[in-house]
Structure formats: C-alpha cells, structure tokens
PDB file of C-alpha atoms in Angstrom:
ATOM      1  CA  MET A 254      77.078  16.263 174.041  1.00 57.00           C
ATOM      2  CA  ALA A 255      76.918  15.437 170.340  1.00 59.00           C
ATOM      3  CA  SER A 256      78.560  18.677 169.338  1.00 61.00           C
ATOM      4  CA  ASP A 257      81.538  18.114 171.620  1.00 70.00           C
ATOM      5  CA  GLU A 258      81.959  14.585 170.290  1.00 72.00           C
ATOM      6  CA  LEU A 259      81.863  15.881 166.655  1.00 63.00           C
ATOM      7  CA  ALA A 260      84.494  18.510 167.486  1.00 64.00           C
ATOM      8  CA  ARG A 261      86.819  15.876 168.946  1.00 73.00           C
ATOM      9  CA  LYS A 262      86.523  13.791 165.770  1.00 69.00           C
ATOM     10  CA  LEU A 263      87.261  16.697 163.438  1.00 66.00           C
ATOM     11  CA  GLN A 264      90.215  18.083 165.420  1.00 68.00           C
ATOM     12  CA  PRO A 265      92.735  15.332 164.418  1.00 63.00           C
ATOM     13  CA  ARG A 266      91.672  15.673 160.760  1.00 64.00           C
ATOM     14  CA  LEU A 267      92.150  19.463 160.720  1.00 59.00           C
ATOM     15  CA  ALA A 268      95.551  19.106 162.351  1.00 61.00           C
ATOM     16  CA  ALA A 269      96.650  16.607 159.709  1.00 60.00           C
ATOM     17  CA  GLU A 270      95.682  18.797 156.734  1.00 58.00           C
ATOM     18  CA  PRO A 271      98.370  21.377 155.764  1.00 58.00           C
ATOM     19  CA  ALA A 272      97.450  25.058 155.728  1.00 56.00           C
ATOM     20  CA  PRO A 273      96.937  26.489 152.202  1.00 56.00           C
ATOM     21  CA  LEU A 274      99.993  28.340 150.893  1.00 57.00           C
ATOM     22  CA  PHE A 275      99.675  31.959 149.658  1.00 54.00           C
ATOM     23  CA  ASN A 276      99.936  32.215 145.869  1.00 56.00           C
ATOM     24  CA  PRO A 277     100.629  35.769 144.643  1.00 54.00           C
ATOM     25  CA  PHE A 278      99.261  34.869 141.206  1.00 53.00           C
ATOM     26  CA  THR A 279      95.963  33.772 142.574  1.00 54.00           C
ATOM     27  CA  PRO A 280      93.489  36.675 142.608  1.00 54.00           C
ATOM     28  CA  GLU A 281      92.221  37.447 146.024  1.00 53.00           C
ATOM     29  CA  GLU A 282      88.543  37.592 146.581  1.00 54.00           C
ATOM     30  CA  THR A 283      87.502  41.089 147.551  1.00 55.00           C
ATOM     31  CA  THR A 284      84.183  41.927 148.986  1.00 58.00           C
ATOM     32  CA  VAL A 285      82.609  44.696 146.892  1.00 54.00           C
ATOM     33  CA  LYS A 286      80.291  46.985 148.725  1.00 59.00           C
ATOM     34  CA  ALA A 287      77.305  48.578 147.042  1.00 59.00           C
ATOM     35  CA  SER A 288      78.684  52.028 147.899  1.00 62.00           C
ATOM     36  CA  ASP A 289      82.052  51.411 146.153  1.00 60.00           C
ATOM     37  CA  PRO A 290      82.430  53.300 142.844  1.00 63.00           C
ATOM     38  CA  VAL A 291      82.309  51.198 139.721  1.00 60.00           C
ATOM     39  CA  PRO A 292      85.453  51.692 137.575  1.00 62.00           C
ATOM     40  CA  GLY A 293      84.669  52.899 134.085  1.00 62.00           C
ATOM     41  CA  PRO A 294      86.193  51.654 130.843  1.00 61.00           C
ATOM     42  CA  GLN A 295      89.790  52.678 130.306  1.00 61.00           C
ATOM     43  CA  LYS A 296      90.446  55.098 127.445  1.00 58.00           C
ATOM     44  CA  LYS A 297      93.270  54.492 125.020  1.00 57.00           C
ATOM     45  CA  ALA A 298      95.511  57.379 124.031  1.00 54.00           C
ATOM     46  CA  VAL A 299      95.517  58.132 120.297  1.00 49.00           C
ATOM     47  CA  VAL A 300      98.692  59.658 118.908  1.00 49.00           C
ATOM     48  CA  VAL A 301      98.331  61.606 115.635  1.00 49.00           C
ATOM     49  CA  ILE A 302     101.477  62.484 113.724  1.00 51.00           C
ATOM     50  CA  VAL A 303     101.078  65.849 111.991  1.00 49.00           C
ATOM     51  CA  ASN A 304     103.709  67.336 109.708  1.00 54.00           C
ATOM     52  CA  ASP A 305     103.895  70.851 108.272  1.00 50.00           C
ATOM     53  CA  ASP A 306     102.098  69.969 105.022  1.00 54.00           C
ATOM     54  CA  THR A 307      99.245  68.291 106.892  1.00 57.00           C
ATOM     55  CA  SER A 308      98.794  71.191 109.310  1.00 61.00           C
ATOM     56  CA  GLU A 309      98.822  73.770 106.495  1.00 63.00           C
ATOM     57  CA  LEU A 310      96.259  71.814 104.484  1.00 66.00           C
ATOM     58  CA  THR A 311      94.124  71.330 107.593  1.00 68.00           C
ATOM     59  CA  ALA A 312      94.231  75.054 108.334  1.00 65.00           C
ATOM     60  CA  LYS A 313      93.136  75.925 104.790  1.00 65.00           C
ATOM     61  CA  LEU A 314      90.303  73.398 104.813  1.00 73.00           C
ATOM     62  CA  THR A 315      89.177  74.529 108.256  1.00 70.00           C
ATOM     63  CA  ARG A 316      89.122  78.183 107.194  1.00 68.00           C
ATOM     64  CA  ARG A 317      87.216  77.371 104.004  1.00 69.00           C
ATOM     65  CA  LEU A 318      84.677  75.390 106.065  1.00 72.00           C
ATOM     66  CA  CYS A 319      84.289  78.294 108.493  1.00 62.00           C
ATOM     67  CA  ILE A 320      83.796  80.727 105.610  1.00 62.00           C
ATOM     68  CA  ASN A 321      81.138  78.484 104.079  1.00 66.00           C
ATOM     69  CA  ASN A 322      79.385  78.321 107.448  1.00 67.00           C
ATOM     70  CA  GLY A 323      79.563  82.102 107.798  1.00 59.00           C
ATOM     71  CA  ASN A 324      81.556  82.096 111.033  1.00 57.00           C
ATOM     72  CA  ALA A 325      85.117  82.662 109.864  1.00 51.00           C
ATOM     73  CA  ALA A 326      87.312  84.265 112.466  1.00 46.00           C
ATOM     74  CA  SER A 327      88.589  87.632 111.432  1.00 46.00           C
ATOM     75  CA  LYS A 328      92.317  87.709 110.806  1.00 49.00           C
ATOM     76  CA  GLN A 329      94.508  90.618 111.744  1.00 45.00           C
ATOM     77  CA  ALA A 330      94.908  92.667 108.593  1.00 53.00           C
ATOM     78  CA  LYS A 331      98.429  92.820 107.239  1.00 69.00           C
ATOM     79  CA  VAL A 332      99.831  96.053 105.873  1.00 84.00           C
ATOM     80  CA  PHE A 333      99.792  95.755 102.083  1.00 89.00           C
ATOM     81  CA  ASN A 334     102.094  97.951 100.030  1.00 95.00           C
ATOM     82  CA  PRO A 335     101.479  97.455  96.289  1.00 95.00           C
ATOM     83  CA  TYR A 336     104.596  99.419  95.332  1.00 94.00           C
ATOM     84  CA  THR A 337     106.933  97.006  97.127  1.00 95.00           C
ATOM     85  CA  GLU A 338     105.074  93.785  96.319  1.00 95.00           C
ATOM     86  CA  PHE A 339     104.352  94.567  92.646  1.00 96.00           C
ATOM     87  CA  LYS A 340     107.692  96.058  91.652  1.00 94.00           C
ATOM     88  CA  GLU A 341     107.237  95.012  88.029  1.00 94.00           C
ATOM     89  CA  PHE A 342     104.705  97.837  87.578  1.00 94.00           C
ATOM     90  CA  SER A 343     105.386 101.556  87.611  1.00 94.00           C
ATOM     91  CA  ARG A 344     103.724 103.808  90.164  1.00 94.00           C
ATOM     92  CA  LYS A 345     101.502 105.220  87.422  1.00 94.00           C
ATOM     93  CA  GLN A 346     100.352 101.763  86.399  1.00 94.00           C
ATOM     94  CA  ILE A 347      99.481 100.843  89.988  1.00 95.00           C
ATOM     95  CA  LYS A 348      97.671 104.172  90.430  1.00 95.00           C
ATOM     96  CA  ASP A 349      95.604 103.457  87.306  1.00 95.00           C
ATOM     97  CA  MET A 350      94.748  99.959  88.590  1.00 95.00           C
ATOM     98  CA  GLU A 351      93.708 101.441  91.916  1.00 95.00           C
ATOM     99  CA  LYS A 352      91.432 103.956  90.195  1.00 95.00           C
ATOM    100  CA  ILE A 353      89.695 101.192  88.237  1.00 95.00           C
ATOM    101  CA  PHE A 354      89.326  99.069  91.362  1.00 96.00           C
ATOM    102  CA  LYS A 355      87.771 101.909  93.348  1.00 96.00           C
ATOM    103  CA  ARG A 356      85.502 102.858  90.447  1.00 95.00           C
ATOM    104  CA  PHE A 357      83.830  99.456  90.427  1.00 96.00           C
ATOM    105  CA  ASP A 358      83.935  98.920  94.191  1.00 97.00           C
ATOM    106  CA  SER A 359      80.486 100.448  94.490  1.00 95.00           C
ATOM    107  CA  GLY A 360      80.045  99.170  98.049  1.00 95.00           C
ATOM    108  CA  LYS A 361      83.235 100.980  99.134  1.00 95.00           C
ATOM    109  CA  ASP A 362      84.189  98.008 101.303  1.00 96.00           C
ATOM    110  CA  GLY A 363      87.569  97.377  99.704  1.00 95.00           C
ATOM    111  CA  PHE A 364      86.339  94.388  97.670  1.00 97.00           C
ATOM    112  CA  ILE A 365      84.799  93.681  94.283  1.00 97.00           C
ATOM    113  CA  ASP A 366      82.108  91.055  94.775  1.00 97.00           C
ATOM    114  CA  LEU A 367      80.329  88.960  92.173  1.00 97.00           C
ATOM    115  CA  MET A 368      77.698  91.560  91.280  1.00 97.00           C
ATOM    116  CA  GLU A 369      80.248  94.380  91.089  1.00 97.00           C
ATOM    117  CA  LEU A 370      82.450  92.238  88.834  1.00 97.00           C
ATOM    118  CA  LYS A 371      79.402  91.507  86.663  1.00 96.00           C
ATOM    119  CA  LEU A 372      78.766  95.248  86.248  1.00 96.00           C
ATOM    120  CA  MET A 373      82.439  95.869  85.585  1.00 96.00           C
ATOM    121  CA  MET A 374      82.642  93.318  82.772  1.00 96.00           C
ATOM    122  CA  GLU A 375      79.454  94.711  81.229  1.00 96.00           C
ATOM    123  CA  LYS A 376      80.927  98.235  81.308  1.00 95.00           C
ATOM    124  CA  LEU A 377      84.110  96.947  79.669  1.00 94.00           C
ATOM    125  CA  GLY A 378      82.078  95.361  76.889  1.00 95.00           C
ATOM    126  CA  ALA A 379      82.871  91.749  77.810  1.00 95.00           C
ATOM    127  CA  PRO A 380      79.847  90.438  79.762  1.00 96.00           C
ATOM    128  CA  GLN A 381      80.289  87.066  81.450  1.00 96.00           C
ATOM    129  CA  THR A 382      77.939  84.324  82.571  1.00 96.00           C
ATOM    130  CA  HIS A 383      77.357  83.714  86.267  1.00 96.00           C
ATOM    131  CA  LEU A 384      79.644  80.683  86.148  1.00 96.00           C
ATOM    132  CA  GLY A 385      82.242  82.646  84.198  1.00 96.00           C
ATOM    133  CA  LEU A 386      82.289  85.370  86.858  1.00 97.00           C
ATOM    134  CA  LYS A 387      82.701  82.804  89.624  1.00 96.00           C
ATOM    135  CA  ASN A 388      85.599  81.196  87.760  1.00 95.00           C
ATOM    136  CA  MET A 389      87.247  84.592  87.310  1.00 96.00           C
ATOM    137  CA  ILE A 390      87.185  85.209  91.059  1.00 96.00           C
ATOM    138  CA  LYS A 391      88.215  81.657  91.873  1.00 95.00           C
ATOM    139  CA  GLU A 392      91.342  81.939  89.708  1.00 95.00           C
ATOM    140  CA  VAL A 393      92.921  84.626  91.931  1.00 96.00           C
ATOM    141  CA  ASP A 394      90.913  84.226  95.157  1.00 96.00           C
ATOM    142  CA  GLU A 395      93.731  83.331  97.538  1.00 94.00           C
ATOM    143  CA  ASP A 396      91.710  83.582 100.759  1.00 94.00           C
ATOM    144  CA  PHE A 397      88.590  81.786  99.406  1.00 94.00           C
ATOM    145  CA  ASP A 398      86.203  84.578 100.427  1.00 95.00           C
ATOM    146  CA  GLY A 399      84.420  84.672  97.058  1.00 95.00           C
ATOM    147  CA  LYS A 400      85.395  88.245  96.166  1.00 96.00           C
ATOM    148  CA  LEU A 401      88.367  90.243  94.899  1.00 97.00           C
ATOM    149  CA  SER A 402      90.534  92.283  97.227  1.00 96.00           C
ATOM    150  CA  TYR A 403      92.737  95.049  95.838  1.00 96.00           C
ATOM    151  CA  ARG A 404      95.776  92.768  96.021  1.00 96.00           C
ATOM    152  CA  GLU A 405      93.948  89.958  94.193  1.00 96.00           C
ATOM    153  CA  PHE A 406      92.861  92.519  91.597  1.00 97.00           C
ATOM    154  CA  LEU A 407      96.516  93.410  90.984  1.00 97.00           C
ATOM    155  CA  LEU A 408      97.317  89.696  90.645  1.00 96.00           C
ATOM    156  CA  ILE A 409      95.162  89.673  87.497  1.00 96.00           C
ATOM    157  CA  PHE A 410      97.473  92.175  85.804  1.00 95.00           C
ATOM    158  CA  ARG A 411     100.587  90.393  87.072  1.00 95.00           C
ATOM    159  CA  ARG A 412      99.418  87.133  85.556  1.00 95.00           C
ATOM    160  CA  ALA A 413      98.418  88.890  82.341  1.00 94.00           C
ATOM    161  CA  ALA A 414     101.881  90.476  82.045  1.00 93.00           C
ATOM    162  CA  ALA A 415     103.531  87.103  82.692  1.00 93.00           C
ATOM    163  CA  GLY A 416     101.422  85.424  79.991  1.00 93.00           C
ATOM    164  CA  GLU A 417      99.759  83.088  82.517  1.00 94.00           C
ATOM    165  CA  LEU A 418      96.181  83.836  81.428  1.00 93.00           C
ATOM    166  CA  GLN A 419      94.356  82.164  78.579  1.00 91.00           C
ATOM    167  CA  GLU A 420      93.691  84.533  75.705  1.00 90.00           C
ATOM    168  CA  GLU A 421      89.926  83.972  75.762  1.00 91.00           C
ATOM    169  CA  SER A 422      89.539  84.008  79.548  1.00 94.00           C
ATOM    170  CA  GLY A 423      87.479  86.572  81.407  1.00 95.00           C
ATOM    171  CA  LEU A 424      90.494  87.766  83.408  1.00 96.00           C
ATOM    172  CA  MET A 425      92.448  88.382  80.211  1.00 95.00           C
ATOM    173  CA  ALA A 426      89.547  90.408  78.834  1.00 94.00           C
ATOM    174  CA  LEU A 427      89.475  92.432  82.058  1.00 95.00           C
ATOM    175  CA  ALA A 428      93.208  93.169  81.892  1.00 94.00           C
ATOM    176  CA  ARG A 429      93.116  93.995  78.172  1.00 92.00           C
ATOM    177  CA  LEU A 430      90.022  96.215  78.263  1.00 92.00           C
ATOM    178  CA  SER A 431      91.040  98.144  81.380  1.00 88.00           C
ATOM    179  CA  GLU A 432      93.315 100.355  79.208  1.00 76.00           C
ATOM    180  CA  ILE A 433      96.386  99.574  81.337  1.00 77.00           C
ATOM    181  CA  ASP A 434      99.470  98.441  79.447  1.00 67.00           C
ATOM    182  CA  VAL A 435     100.959  95.454  81.283  1.00 59.00           C
ATOM    183  CA  SER A 436     103.265  94.318  78.483  1.00 58.00           C
ATOM    184  CA  THR A 437     106.853  93.311  79.154  1.00 46.00           C
ATOM    185  CA  GLU A 438     108.052  96.650  77.771  1.00 43.00           C
ATOM    186  CA  GLY A 439     107.669  98.045  81.265  1.00 46.00           C
ATOM    187  CA  VAL A 440     107.415 101.670  82.242  1.00 43.00           C
ATOM    188  CA  MET A 441     108.472 103.068  78.844  1.00 43.00           C
ATOM    189  CA  GLY A 442     105.871 100.947  77.106  1.00 44.00           C
ATOM    190  CA  ALA A 443     103.199 102.176  79.485  1.00 44.00           C
ATOM    191  CA  ARG A 444     104.223 105.806  78.972  1.00 45.00           C
ATOM    192  CA  ASP A 445     104.194 105.450  75.183  1.00 49.00           C
ATOM    193  CA  TYR A 446     100.825 103.728  75.391  1.00 43.00           C
ATOM    194  CA  PHE A 447      99.170 106.524  77.352  1.00 42.00           C
ATOM    195  CA  GLU A 448     100.858 109.263  75.289  1.00 50.00           C
ATOM    196  CA  ALA A 449      99.614 107.644  72.080  1.00 48.00           C
ATOM    197  CA  LYS A 450      96.157 107.324  73.599  1.00 44.00           C
ATOM    198  CA  ASP A 451      96.128 111.037  74.532  1.00 48.00           C
ATOM    199  CA  SER A 452      97.315 112.105  71.075  1.00 51.00           C
ATOM    200  CA  THR A 453      94.647 109.949  69.433  1.00 44.00           C
ATOM    201  CA  SER A 454      91.976 111.571  71.585  1.00 44.00           C
ATOM    202  CA  ALA A 455      93.284 115.003  70.621  1.00 49.00           C
ATOM    203  CA  CYS A 456      93.081 114.143  66.931  1.00 48.00           C
ATOM    204  CA  LEU A 457      89.496 112.998  67.314  1.00 46.00           C
ATOM    205  CA  THR A 458      88.462 116.196  69.102  1.00 48.00           C
ATOM    206  CA  PRO A 459      86.909 118.678  66.601  1.00 52.00           C
ATOM    207  CA  HIS A 460      88.577 122.085  66.507  1.00 52.00           C
ATOM    208  CA  PRO A 461      86.417 125.220  66.132  1.00 52.00           C
ATOM    209  CA  THR A 462      86.879 126.955  62.781  1.00 51.00           C
ATOM    210  CA  SER A 463      87.284 130.696  62.607  1.00 48.00           C
ATOM    211  CA  SER A 464      84.689 132.531  60.542  1.00 49.00           C
ATOM    212  CA  GLY A 465      85.244 135.475  58.227  1.00 45.00           C
TER     213      GLY A 465
END
C-alpha cells in the first residue's frame, strides 16, 4: 500500500538524523490547563529605615492628626506632683496658682479652655483677641489639645520667673496680674510680697471712730 511504501522511505531518513540534545537553558513547553491558577504579580519588599528622631516626630504628628480628627486615643494619665516638678516655687506659691486655676476652670474638668481663658483675662483686666488667646495656649500647650492643663498653667509662671516671656505678651500679663510673685527672690520675696499686700489692705480699710 502507499502508506507502507511512504513509511519505508522515511525510515532511513529518520535513522540518519540525530536525536535532539536536552538543553537545560531552553525553556520547556508546558501545557497550561484552563483550571490552573494564574500567578499574580510579585510584590517587592520595601524597607524603611526609621531612627529615634523620625519615630518621635511621626508619633507627634500622628497624635496631632488624631486630635484634629477627634479620635485621639486616651493616654494613661501620669501622676503629676507639682511640688517635686516645680521645686523653684514654694508650697504657698503653688497653692495660690492652684486656687487661681480652679477658680477659672468653670467646667471643673481639670482644664482651662479657650472661653475660660478669655473670661480669665477679662477678669484680670487684660482682655485678649481670639487669636491672642489661641497663641497664649499654643505657647505652653505641650500635648496639642488646645487647652491648658494644670501643669501647663504652672509652666506659664515658670517661664515668667525665668524671663522667657515677652513683656507685652498675654502670658506675661496673666502671670503679672495673678498677684503671685514669681521673681527670682524666691520664697522670701513671695512672703514679703503677700505681707506687704495684706498690710496695704489693712491701711485702706476704714476704722470705726468712737463717739463721745
């Protein structure tokens, strides 16, 4: 038959041709089935080098962003002792500062907010603009919450005593008009100040005259 004759002719030719050698660098053809999973794009690992300064700045910016968005996580409150942290003031001075702070903390939440500070400056006879009040808080607002804690309130008097406040600033007016002596004379200066103030008040008080 014709097919047998064609096979006989091709057999010597196939025997003469060498078999193809295996090349490991030649990609093998693989039959891909429709059910085989398709590999996705490979992801590259990104390495970010973070030092202490970067992490601290990132933490501050993140907290400020959270505060602005109104979802700041509450931090565990640290025990604050004004007598050990503000050793430059006498106990009487700190007590007087605490009384003033509580007097103007009308919300009784442990903070003096913008409106309470506005009322305070008006009572002290040194009213401030809205921007001036915001700048006063910003100058000592260490936790960026937009209000004054008791510790931040004491920082005003520390900076006033150290001469770090501008003479015409709102914080300087607050420290000066609060009737608390924060001069470098220390405890003796504060005692003399309050004794002189008491004696002046006594001199201004009218004494009843005896008749007859």
